[in-house]
Coordinates of C-alpha atoms in Angstrom, one line a residue:
Chain A
X371 CA 62.8 10.5 -0.4
X372 CA 61.6 9.1 -3.7
X373 CA 60.6 12.2 -6.1
X374 CA 58.5 11.4 -8.5
X375 CA 56.3 13.6 -10.6
X376 CA 52.7 12.7 -11.5
X377 CA 51.2 12.9 -15.2
X378 CA 48.8 15.0 -13.7
X379 CA 51.2 17.9 -12.6
X380 CA 52.2 18.3 -16.7
X381 CA 49.1 19.7 -17.8
X382 CA 48.3 22.2 -14.8
X383 CA 51.3 23.2 -13.1
X384 CA 51.1 20.6 -10.7
X385 CA 53.8 18.6 -8.7
X386 CA 52.7 15.5 -6.7
X387 CA 54.9 13.7 -4.3
X388 CA 54.4 10.7 -1.8
X389 CA 55.0 11.0 1.6
X390 CA 56.6 7.9 2.5
X391 CA 55.5 6.0 6.0
X392 CA 58.6 5.1 8.0
X393 CA 56.3 2.1 9.2
X394 CA 54.7 -0.8 6.7
X395 CA 51.4 0.2 4.7
X396 CA 48.7 -0.3 7.2
X397 CA 45.1 -1.9 6.7
X398 CA 42.9 1.0 6.4
X399 CA 40.3 -0.5 3.8
X400 CA 36.6 -0.6 3.2
X401 CA 34.5 -3.3 1.4
X402 CA 32.0 -0.6 -0.7
X403 CA 29.7 -3.5 -1.9
X404 CA 29.4 -5.2 2.2
X405 CA 25.3 -5.1 2.9
X406 CA 26.2 -4.2 6.5
X407 CA 28.5 -1.1 5.3
X408 CA 28.7 1.6 8.2
X409 CA 30.5 4.9 6.8
X410 CA 34.3 5.3 8.3
X411 CA 35.0 8.3 10.8
X412 CA 37.2 10.2 10.4
X413 CA 38.8 13.4 11.7
X414 CA 40.1 16.2 9.1
X415 CA 41.6 18.5 11.7
X416 CA 42.2 22.0 10.1
X417 CA 45.5 22.0 8.0
X418 CA 48.2 24.0 9.7
X419 CA 49.4 27.6 7.9
X420 CA 48.5 30.4 5.7
X421 CA 45.6 31.8 7.6
X422 CA 42.0 30.5 7.5
X423 CA 43.9 28.8 3.9
X424 CA 44.5 25.2 6.1
X425 CA 40.4 25.6 7.4
X426 CA 39.0 25.8 3.9
X427 CA 41.1 22.9 2.7
X428 CA 40.1 21.1 5.2
X429 CA 36.6 21.7 5.1
X430 CA 36.4 21.1 0.7
X431 CA 38.0 17.8 1.7
X432 CA 35.8 16.9 4.7
X433 CA 32.3 17.8 2.6
X434 CA 34.2 15.7 -0.6
X435 CA 34.2 12.5 1.5
X436 CA 31.1 13.2 3.6
X437 CA 29.1 13.4 0.1
X438 CA 30.7 10.4 -1.2
X439 CA 28.7 8.1 1.6
X440 CA 31.7 6.5 2.3
X441 CA 32.8 8.5 5.2
X442 CA 31.7 10.0 8.7
X443 CA 33.6 13.4 9.3
X444 CA 33.8 14.2 13.2
X445 CA 32.1 17.0 14.4
X446 CA 35.4 19.6 14.9
X447 CA 33.8 20.4 18.0
X448 CA 34.8 17.0 19.7
X449 CA 38.5 16.9 18.9
X450 CA 40.3 16.6 21.8
X451 CA 43.8 17.2 19.9
X452 CA 42.8 21.2 18.8
X453 CA 46.0 21.9 17.3
X454 CA 47.1 19.0 15.6
X455 CA 51.3 19.7 14.1
X456 CA 51.6 17.9 11.1
X457 CA 55.6 17.6 12.0
X458 CA 55.3 15.2 14.9
X459 CA 53.8 11.7 15.3
X460 CA 49.7 12.0 16.1
X461 CA 48.4 11.6 19.9
X462 CA 46.5 8.5 18.6
X463 CA 44.7 7.9 22.0
X464 CA 42.9 11.6 21.5
X465 CA 41.6 10.6 18.6
X466 CA 40.7 6.7 19.7
X467 CA 38.8 7.9 22.5
X468 CA 36.0 10.1 19.9
X469 CA 36.3 6.9 18.0
X470 CA 38.0 8.2 14.8
X471 CA 39.0 5.4 12.7
X472 CA 41.0 7.6 10.4
X473 CA 42.9 10.8 10.6
X474 CA 43.8 13.3 8.4
X475 CA 46.9 15.7 9.1
X476 CA 48.5 18.5 6.4
X477 CA 49.5 21.6 6.5
X478 CA 49.6 24.2 3.7
X479 CA 51.8 26.8 2.5
X480 CA 52.5 30.1 0.1
X481 CA 55.0 31.4 -1.4
X482 CA 54.1 34.4 -4.0
X483 CA 51.5 32.6 -6.3
X484 CA 52.5 29.2 -5.6
X485 CA 51.6 26.8 -2.9
X486 CA 52.6 23.8 -1.3
X487 CA 50.5 21.6 0.3
X488 CA 51.0 18.6 1.9
X489 CA 48.9 15.4 4.1
X490 CA 49.3 12.2 5.8
X491 CA 46.4 9.7 6.4
X492 CA 46.7 7.9 9.7
X493 CA 45.4 4.5 10.7
X494 CA 44.0 5.5 14.1
X495 CA 43.7 2.2 15.3
X496 CA 47.4 1.1 14.7
X497 CA 48.8 4.2 14.7
X498 CA 50.3 4.1 10.9
X499 CA 50.6 6.3 7.8
X500 CA 48.3 4.6 5.6
X501 CA 49.6 7.6 2.9
X502 CA 50.6 11.0 2.6
X503 CA 51.6 13.3 -0.6
X504 CA 52.4 16.9 -0.9
X505 CA 51.4 19.3 -3.9
X506 CA 52.8 22.6 -5.3
X507 CA 50.4 24.2 -8.0
X508 CA 49.4 27.7 -8.5
X509 CA 47.7 29.2 -5.5
X510 CA 44.4 29.4 -7.1
X511 CA 44.7 25.8 -7.5
X512 CA 43.6 25.1 -3.7
X513 CA 39.9 24.0 -4.1
X514 CA 41.8 21.1 -6.6
X515 CA 44.5 20.9 -4.4
X516 CA 41.7 19.8 -1.6
X517 CA 40.4 17.7 -3.9
X518 CA 42.9 15.5 -5.0
X519 CA 43.4 15.1 -1.5
X520 CA 40.1 13.8 -0.9
X521 CA 40.9 12.0 -3.8
X522 CA 43.8 10.2 -2.7
X523 CA 41.9 9.7 0.7
X524 CA 38.8 8.1 -1.1
X525 CA 40.9 5.9 -3.4
X526 CA 43.5 4.9 -0.3
X527 CA 40.4 3.7 1.7
X528 CA 37.8 2.1 -0.9
X529 CA 40.6 0.8 -3.6
X530 CA 38.5 2.9 -6.0
X531 CA 39.4 5.4 -8.2
X532 CA 39.0 8.9 -6.8
X533 CA 36.3 11.4 -8.6
X534 CA 36.5 14.4 -6.7
X535 CA 39.4 16.3 -8.9
X536 CA 36.4 16.8 -11.5
X537 CA 34.3 18.5 -13.4
X538 CA 29.8 19.0 -14.2
X539 CA 28.9 20.9 -17.6
X540 CA 24.8 21.4 -17.0
X541 CA 22.0 23.4 -18.1
X542 CA 21.6 26.3 -15.8
X543 CA 17.7 27.2 -15.6
X544 CA 16.2 30.6 -14.7
X545 CA 12.9 32.5 -15.3
X546 CA 9.2 31.3 -15.5
X547 CA 8.6 27.6 -16.4
X548 CA 6.8 28.6 -19.7
X549 CA 9.8 31.0 -20.8
X550 CA 12.9 29.3 -18.9
X551 CA 16.3 31.0 -20.3
X552 CA 18.7 28.2 -20.6
X553 CA 22.8 28.8 -20.3
X554 CA 25.1 26.1 -20.1
X555 CA 27.4 26.3 -17.3
X556 CA 30.1 24.8 -15.6
X557 CA 30.9 24.1 -11.8
X558 CA 33.3 21.7 -10.1
X559 CA 31.9 18.0 -8.5
X560 CA 31.0 19.7 -5.7
X561 CA 29.2 22.8 -7.0
X562 CA 31.6 25.4 -6.3
X563 CA 33.1 27.9 -9.1
X564 CA 30.0 28.1 -11.0
X565 CA 30.7 29.6 -15.0
X566 CA 28.6 30.2 -17.3
X567 CA 29.7 29.7 -21.1
X568 CA 26.3 30.9 -22.8
X569 CA 24.8 33.8 -22.2
X570 CA 21.0 32.7 -22.4
X571 CA 20.1 33.8 -25.9
X572 CA 20.0 30.8 -27.0
X573 CA 17.7 28.0 -26.1
X574 CA 20.8 25.1 -25.4
X575 CA 20.7 21.7 -23.6
X576 CA 22.3 18.4 -23.3
X577 CA 25.7 19.3 -23.2
X578 CA 28.7 16.6 -22.9
X579 CA 32.5 16.9 -22.5
X580 CA 35.5 15.5 -24.8
X581 CA 37.9 12.9 -23.1
X582 CA 40.0 15.7 -22.5
X583 CA 37.1 18.2 -20.6
X584 CA 38.1 21.5 -23.1
X585 CA 35.8 20.8 -25.3
X586 CA 31.9 20.5 -24.6
X587 CA 29.1 19.2 -27.7
X588 CA 25.7 20.2 -27.1
X589 CA 22.4 21.1 -28.9
X590 CA 21.2 25.0 -29.3
X591 CA 18.6 26.6 -31.3
X592 CA 18.7 29.3 -33.7
X593 CA 16.0 32.0 -33.1
X594 CA 14.1 30.6 -36.0
X595 CA 13.9 27.1 -34.4
X596 CA 16.3 25.2 -36.0
X597 CA 18.1 22.8 -33.8
X598 CA 21.7 22.1 -34.1
X599 CA 24.5 19.9 -32.4
X600 CA 27.7 22.7 -31.5
X601 CA 31.2 22.2 -30.4
X602 CA 32.0 24.8 -27.6
X603 CA 35.9 25.3 -27.1
X604 CA 36.1 26.3 -23.1
X605 CA 39.4 27.8 -23.0
X606 CA 39.1 29.9 -26.5
X607 CA 35.7 30.4 -26.3
X608 CA 35.4 29.2 -30.1
X609 CA 31.8 27.7 -31.3
X610 CA 31.1 25.9 -34.4
X611 CA 27.9 24.0 -35.9
X612 CA 28.8 20.5 -36.2
X613 CA 28.5 19.5 -39.8
X614 CA 25.8 20.5 -42.4
X615 CA 22.9 18.2 -41.9
X616 CA 19.9 18.6 -43.7
X617 CA 17.8 18.4 -40.3
X618 CA 17.5 18.8 -36.9
X619 CA 20.6 17.4 -35.1
X620 CA 20.5 16.3 -31.3
X621 CA 21.3 13.9 -28.8
X622 CA 25.5 14.6 -29.3
X623 CA 28.5 12.5 -27.3
X624 CA 32.0 12.6 -28.1
X625 CA 33.7 9.1 -28.6
X626 CA 36.1 8.3 -26.2
X627 CA 38.9 8.4 -28.3
X628 CA 37.9 12.5 -28.5
X629 CA 37.8 12.3 -32.8
X630 CA 34.2 11.9 -33.6
X631 CA 30.9 12.9 -32.2
X632 CA 27.9 10.7 -32.2
X633 CA 24.2 12.3 -32.5
X634 CA 20.9 11.7 -34.0
X635 CA 19.6 13.3 -37.5
X636 CA 16.1 14.1 -37.5
X637 CA 14.5 13.7 -40.8
X638 CA 10.6 14.0 -42.0
X639 CA 10.0 12.4 -38.5
X640 CA 12.6 9.6 -37.9
X641 CA 15.6 10.3 -35.8
X642 CA 18.5 8.0 -36.6
X643 CA 22.4 7.8 -35.3
X644 CA 25.2 9.4 -37.1
X645 CA 28.8 10.4 -36.6
X646 CA 31.1 13.2 -37.9
X647 CA 34.4 13.0 -37.9
X648 CA 35.6 16.0 -36.4
X649 CA 39.0 16.2 -38.4
X650 CA 37.8 14.9 -42.2
X651 CA 34.4 15.8 -41.3
X652 CA 33.1 12.7 -43.0
X653 CA 29.8 11.5 -42.0
X654 CA 28.8 8.1 -41.3
X655 CA 25.0 7.0 -40.6
X656 CA 24.8 4.2 -38.0
X657 CA 21.0 3.3 -37.9
X658 CA 18.4 3.0 -40.5
X659 CA 14.9 2.3 -39.3
X660 CA 11.2 4.9 -39.4
X661 CA 11.8 4.8 -35.5
X662 CA 13.1 7.4 -32.9
X663 CA 17.0 6.3 -32.5
X664 CA 18.2 8.6 -30.0
X665 CA 20.8 9.1 -26.9
X666 CA 23.5 7.0 -28.0
X667 CA 26.6 6.3 -26.0
X668 CA 29.5 4.4 -27.1
X669 CA 31.2 1.7 -24.6
X670 CA 34.8 2.8 -22.6
X671 CA 37.0 1.0 -25.6
X672 CA 34.6 2.5 -28.4
X673 CA 33.6 -0.4 -29.6
X674 CA 30.1 -0.8 -29.3
X675 CA 27.2 1.9 -29.0
X676 CA 24.2 1.9 -26.6
X677 CA 21.4 3.8 -27.4
X678 CA 17.2 4.1 -27.5
X679 CA 15.0 3.5 -29.8
X680 CA 10.9 2.7 -30.2
X681 CA 11.7 0.7 -33.3
X682 CA 9.7 -2.3 -31.3
X683 CA 6.8 0.1 -30.1
X684 CA 8.2 1.5 -27.0
X685 CA 11.5 3.6 -26.3
X686 CA 14.0 0.9 -25.2
X687 CA 17.9 0.0 -25.1
X688 CA 19.8 -1.5 -28.0
X689 CA 23.4 -2.0 -28.2
X690 CA 25.1 -2.2 -31.6
X691 CA 28.7 -2.1 -32.8
X692 CA 30.3 1.0 -33.4
X693 CA 30.3 1.0 -36.7
X694 CA 26.1 0.2 -37.0
X695 CA 24.3 -2.3 -38.1
X696 CA 22.0 -5.0 -36.4
X697 CA 21.1 -4.0 -32.8
X698 CA 20.1 -6.5 -29.9
X699 CA 17.5 -5.1 -27.1
X700 CA 18.9 -5.5 -23.9
X701 CA 16.3 -3.9 -21.7
X702 CA 13.3 -6.3 -20.6
X703 CA 12.1 -5.0 -17.5
X704 CA 8.8 -3.1 -17.3
X705 CA 8.4 0.5 -18.8
X706 CA 10.1 3.1 -21.3
X707 CA 14.2 2.9 -21.0
X708 CA 15.9 5.6 -22.4
X709 CA 19.3 7.8 -21.8
X710 CA 21.8 5.0 -21.7
X711 CA 25.1 5.9 -20.1
X712 CA 28.1 3.4 -20.5
X713 CA 29.5 3.3 -17.2
X714 CA 33.6 4.9 -17.9
X715 CA 34.4 1.4 -16.1
X716 CA 32.4 -0.7 -18.8
X717 CA 30.6 -2.7 -16.2
X718 CA 27.1 -0.9 -16.2
X719 CA 24.8 1.1 -18.2
X720 CA 23.0 3.8 -16.4
X721 CA 19.3 4.7 -17.5
X722 CA 15.9 6.5 -17.4
X723 CA 13.2 4.5 -16.8
X724 CA 9.7 5.9 -17.1
X725 CA 6.7 3.7 -15.5
X726 CA 2.9 4.9 -15.8
X727 CA 3.3 7.7 -12.9
X728 CA 7.4 7.7 -12.1
X729 CA 10.3 7.9 -13.7
X730 CA 13.7 6.3 -12.2
X731 CA 17.4 6.4 -12.6
X732 CA 18.8 2.5 -12.6
X733 CA 21.8 0.4 -13.8
X734 CA 21.5 -2.8 -16.1
X735 CA 25.1 -4.7 -16.8
X736 CA 25.8 -4.6 -20.9
X737 CA 24.5 -7.3 -21.6
X738 CA 20.8 -6.1 -19.7
X739 CA 21.4 -8.6 -16.5
X740 CA 21.6 -7.3 -13.0
X741 CA 18.8 -4.8 -13.6
X742 CA 18.3 -2.4 -10.3
X743 CA 16.5 1.4 -10.1
X744 CA 18.5 3.6 -8.0
X745 CA 16.1 6.6 -7.1
X746 CA 12.1 6.4 -8.2
X747 CA 10.0 9.3 -8.3
X748 CA 7.7 12.0 -9.9
X749 CA 10.9 12.7 -12.3
X750 CA 14.2 11.9 -12.5
X751 CA 16.2 11.7 -15.6
X752 CA 19.6 11.7 -18.0
X753 CA 21.9 10.1 -15.6
X754 CA 26.0 10.8 -15.7
X755 CA 29.3 8.7 -14.6
X756 CA 31.6 9.8 -12.2
X757 CA 34.9 9.5 -13.3
X758 CA 35.4 6.3 -11.2
X759 CA 32.2 4.5 -12.3
X760 CA 30.7 4.5 -8.9
X761 CA 28.2 7.4 -8.6
X762 CA 25.7 8.9 -10.9
X763 CA 24.5 12.9 -11.3
X764 CA 20.8 12.9 -12.6
X765 CA 18.2 15.8 -12.8
X766 CA 15.0 15.8 -10.7
X767 CA 12.2 17.8 -11.3
X768 CA 10.0 18.7 -8.6
X769 CA 8.9 22.0 -9.8
X770 CA 12.2 22.9 -11.3
X771 CA 15.0 21.1 -12.3
X772 CA 17.6 20.5 -9.4
X773 CA 21.1 18.3 -9.6
X774 CA 21.6 15.3 -7.3
X775 CA 23.9 12.1 -6.9
X776 CA 23.7 8.8 -6.1
X777 CA 25.8 5.9 -5.7
X778 CA 25.4 2.6 -7.5
X779 CA 25.1 0.9 -4.5
X780 CA 21.6 3.3 -3.7
X781 CA 23.1 4.3 -0.6
X782 CA 24.0 7.9 -1.6
X783 CA 21.1 10.1 -2.7
X784 CA 21.8 13.7 -2.4
X785 CA 21.5 17.7 -3.8
X786 CA 24.4 18.7 -5.7
X787 CA 24.4 22.9 -4.7
X788 CA 23.7 25.3 -7.8
X789 CA 22.6 29.2 -8.0
X790 CA 19.0 28.2 -9.4
X791 CA 17.3 25.6 -11.7
X792 CA 19.6 23.0 -13.6
X793 CA 19.5 19.8 -15.6
X794 CA 21.5 17.9 -17.6
X795 CA 24.5 17.3 -16.1
X796 CA 27.7 15.8 -17.7
X797 CA 30.4 14.9 -15.5
X798 CA 34.0 15.3 -16.7
X799 CA 36.8 12.6 -16.6
X800 CA 39.0 13.4 -14.1
X801 CA 41.2 16.4 -14.5
X802 CA 45.0 16.2 -15.6
Chain B
X1272 CA -7.8 4.0 -19.3
X1273 CA -7.3 7.7 -20.7
X1274 CA -8.5 10.1 -18.5
X1275 CA -10.2 13.2 -20.9
X1276 CA -9.4 16.5 -19.3
X1277 CA -12.0 18.9 -19.1
X1278 CA -9.5 22.0 -19.6
X1279 CA -7.8 21.9 -23.2
X1280 CA -10.2 19.6 -25.1
X1281 CA -13.2 20.6 -23.9
X1282 CA -12.5 24.3 -24.8
X1283 CA -11.3 22.9 -28.4
X1284 CA -14.5 21.0 -28.8
X1285 CA -16.5 24.3 -28.0
X1286 CA -15.3 26.9 -30.3
X1287 CA -14.9 23.8 -33.0
X1288 CA -18.9 23.8 -32.9
X1289 CA -19.4 27.8 -31.9
X1290 CA -16.8 28.3 -35.5
X1291 CA -19.2 25.7 -37.8
X1292 CA -22.7 27.8 -36.6
X1293 CA -21.2 31.2 -37.3
X1294 CA -19.8 29.7 -40.4
X1295 CA -23.4 28.5 -41.3
X1296 CA -24.7 31.9 -39.8
X1297 CA -21.8 33.9 -41.8
X1298 CA -23.4 31.6 -45.4
X1299 CA -26.7 32.8 -45.0
X1300 CA -25.9 35.9 -45.1
X1301 CA -23.3 35.7 -48.1
X1302 CA -20.8 37.7 -45.8
X1303 CA -17.7 36.3 -47.5
X1304 CA -14.5 37.8 -45.1
X1305 CA -16.6 35.8 -41.8
X1306 CA -16.4 32.6 -43.2
X1307 CA -14.3 32.0 -40.8
X1308 CA -16.4 33.0 -38.0
X1309 CA -16.9 36.2 -36.4
X1310 CA -14.5 36.6 -33.4
X1311 CA -11.4 38.9 -32.5
X1312 CA -9.0 39.6 -35.5
X1313 CA -9.5 41.0 -39.3
X1314 CA -9.7 38.2 -41.6
X1315 CA -6.7 37.1 -42.9
X1316 CA -5.3 38.3 -39.9
X1317 CA -3.2 36.3 -37.6
X1318 CA -5.4 36.8 -35.0
X1319 CA -8.2 35.7 -37.2
X1320 CA -6.5 32.2 -37.3
X1321 CA -6.0 31.8 -34.1
X1322 CA -9.1 33.0 -32.4
X1323 CA -11.3 31.5 -35.2
X1324 CA -9.8 28.8 -36.9
X1325 CA -7.5 27.6 -34.2
X1326 CA -3.9 27.3 -34.7
X1327 CA -2.9 24.5 -33.1
X1328 CA -3.8 20.3 -32.5
X1329 CA -3.6 18.4 -29.6
X1330 CA -2.2 15.2 -29.0
X1331 CA -2.7 11.9 -27.0
X1332 CA 0.3 10.5 -24.7
X1333 CA 3.4 9.5 -26.7
X1334 CA 1.7 10.0 -29.9
X1335 CA 1.8 11.6 -33.2
X1336 CA -1.3 10.1 -35.0
X1337 CA -4.1 13.0 -35.7
X1338 CA -7.2 12.5 -33.9
X1339 CA -10.3 13.3 -35.4
X1340 CA -10.2 16.4 -33.7
X1341 CA -7.2 17.5 -34.6
X1342 CA -8.1 16.3 -38.3
X1343 CA -11.2 18.5 -38.0
X1344 CA -9.0 21.8 -37.2
X1345 CA -6.5 21.4 -39.3
X1346 CA -8.8 20.8 -42.4
X1347 CA -9.8 24.1 -41.5
X1348 CA -5.9 25.0 -41.2
X1349 CA -5.9 24.3 -44.9
X1350 CA -8.6 26.0 -45.7
X1351 CA -8.0 29.2 -43.8
X1352 CA -4.2 28.9 -45.8
X1353 CA -5.4 28.2 -49.0
X1354 CA -7.6 31.4 -49.0
X1355 CA -4.9 33.7 -47.7
X1356 CA -2.1 31.9 -49.6
X1357 CA 0.9 34.8 -49.3
X1358 CA 1.5 33.2 -45.7
X1359 CA 4.2 30.7 -45.0
X1360 CA 4.0 29.2 -42.2
X1361 CA 6.1 27.2 -39.5
X1362 CA 4.5 24.3 -37.8
X1363 CA 5.9 23.8 -33.9
X1364 CA 5.9 20.1 -32.2
X1365 CA 6.1 20.3 -28.6
X1366 CA 5.9 17.3 -26.0
X1367 CA 4.8 17.3 -23.0
X1368 CA 7.1 17.2 -20.0
X1369 CA 6.5 13.3 -18.9
X1370 CA 9.1 11.9 -21.5
X1371 CA 12.9 12.5 -21.7
X1372 CA 14.5 15.4 -23.5
X1373 CA 15.8 14.1 -26.1
X1374 CA 13.6 11.6 -26.9
X1375 CA 10.7 14.7 -26.7
X1376 CA 12.6 16.0 -29.0
X1377 CA 12.0 13.4 -31.8
X1378 CA 8.7 13.5 -30.9
X1379 CA 8.3 17.1 -31.0
X1380 CA 9.2 16.6 -34.8
X1381 CA 7.1 13.6 -35.3
X1382 CA 4.1 15.3 -34.1
X1383 CA 5.3 18.5 -36.5
X1384 CA 5.8 16.2 -39.6
X1385 CA 2.5 14.6 -39.1
X1386 CA 1.0 17.9 -39.3
X1387 CA 2.7 19.2 -42.7
X1388 CA 1.8 16.0 -43.8
X1389 CA -1.7 16.4 -43.5
X1390 CA -1.5 19.7 -45.1
X1391 CA 0.3 18.9 -48.1
X1392 CA -2.4 16.1 -48.2
X1393 CA -5.4 19.0 -48.0
X1394 CA -3.3 21.0 -51.3
X1395 CA -1.2 23.4 -49.0
X1396 CA 2.2 23.6 -50.9
X1397 CA 5.4 21.9 -48.8
X1398 CA 7.1 25.2 -49.8
X1399 CA 5.2 27.2 -47.3
X1400 CA 5.7 25.2 -44.4
X1401 CA 8.7 24.3 -42.3
X1402 CA 8.6 22.0 -39.3
X1403 CA 10.7 22.4 -36.3
X1404 CA 10.0 20.9 -32.6
X1405 CA 10.6 22.1 -28.9
X1406 CA 10.4 19.0 -27.5
X1407 CA 9.2 19.5 -23.8
X1408 CA 11.5 23.2 -23.8
X1409 CA 8.3 25.2 -24.3
X1410 CA 5.5 24.6 -22.4
X1411 CA 2.5 26.9 -22.7
X1412 CA 0.3 25.5 -19.5
X1413 CA 2.6 24.4 -16.4
X1414 CA 1.1 22.9 -13.6
X1415 CA 2.3 19.3 -12.9
X1416 CA -0.8 17.4 -13.6
X1417 CA -2.8 16.0 -16.6
X1418 CA -4.7 18.7 -17.5
X1419 CA -1.3 20.7 -18.7
X1420 CA 0.0 18.0 -20.2
X1421 CA -2.6 17.4 -22.8
X1422 CA -2.4 21.3 -23.6
X1423 CA 2.0 21.0 -24.1
X1424 CA 1.2 17.9 -26.4
X1425 CA 0.5 20.1 -29.2
X1426 CA 1.8 21.1 -32.7
X1427 CA 1.0 25.1 -33.3
X1428 CA 0.9 26.5 -36.7
X1429 CA 2.7 29.9 -36.8
X1430 CA 2.3 32.4 -39.4
X1431 CA 4.5 34.3 -41.1
X1432 CA 5.4 36.0 -44.3
X1433 CA 3.3 38.7 -45.4
X1434 CA -0.5 38.6 -45.2
X1435 CA -2.6 38.6 -48.3
X1436 CA -3.9 42.1 -48.9

């Protein structure tokens, strides 16, 4: 067997090895952008071994795949073959009989603190293995193993990158509307493992991950109302104020290389965009207008910044070089455009669009063409991209903000479970 | 085009009229302490400021321009603040929920700045004031329609420091 340690293993104590199929690669694929797309029926029996751990791993995989909108996991009660051994060829007839196109088999084992997991994805029609992988990791990481398996399946079938092994940082909101307690919270992409990063004694908003997902930059208010951009190291808990600016700083985001934070500085009622180099602490002014310039977002190659400005009278989207200077307007549709976010693939910019009575989330190409609104209603705000550039989370306020996920085709629009109200989701890169 | 809400603005207008009447009545009596109205709070107290002068002004949607009503309130604030010169104060700018979070921080800052500049133009020293913006994070009215939004688009003058003895 071809032994290969993936890059992933290094940071997380996780070893991943492909399980090579004896037969030729099967052609089990879906085309995501086809107009008459139908989710692929997939059977995900409980993985074998270790009490209910195999069932829990299978449930996380099924939930991920269902939420992607690409798969339709088949109800386990419909299975003819109840106990699926990972060691023998599946009885494909019994899976064809319930119209499964894909089948996942696998097992989990635990020894002391380590966990071993393996899976195979089968093309039920041809009876061939489409892909397979085994993983060794800390047993506490069982949910991550499930997400990695779901990512492997999703990538194999769609040809797109995975996105399940990722996290969300967001603002947890509790208490009455006129005095909401806001805390930074961290959770897995599916809403599991919620952890609070701040105590709620300060008003905090708009968190964003660093490229390594180890740090978060956000805006926080001191008790006297002074607001500034902060940095928080998730692992150490260390916090600091970014820069020493003579006014309110807000709207922070990391550069793609993680070396700078770009943000807005408000002075005498105007907001302009600045960067601060995190090593040298040098600040650079990128815009110089008497307008509100805010919500900057770098292109994934770091050469350009899209931002919103009301320099022309109302909020619109503009693109400029990452070094600042002249900007060109890219939004020309109806309404006010704000909170632009450049896709990690570089192909789209997502935004909030406000018309007379509604807030929508949409995407356009970086030159402003191809605009599409994905969801629209009383309130939708603040999109953030999944690591594969095919999904967005945002928040929708219907008497209290909740987080939702949509995909760029507009087919998916589902709630992301959070313990209380939540806003300002920011998606991490794939974990490493 | 713009539907004027019944609640906040009407109440505000009534308050201004009442205060004006009270002021003229007081002037006749030569009652100096009651110059700014005979409502709640001892003259020169924070309650006096809030109840008899008006601690807040309101804005149109997505605007930081001072309406005539807002200018009238700020002129009264300036007169009161000139008389009770020991107060320092913070001007809080706020926005309604019908805007995006980050833009609203900047919009609230603009409103606070417009308030600041008007008070300076009326002779109040800039060294007594600071401005902050809470964007849409601190609404006072929490329904989901225009009658509440209009109350949330505000700049509030919050007194601090020792009052005149």
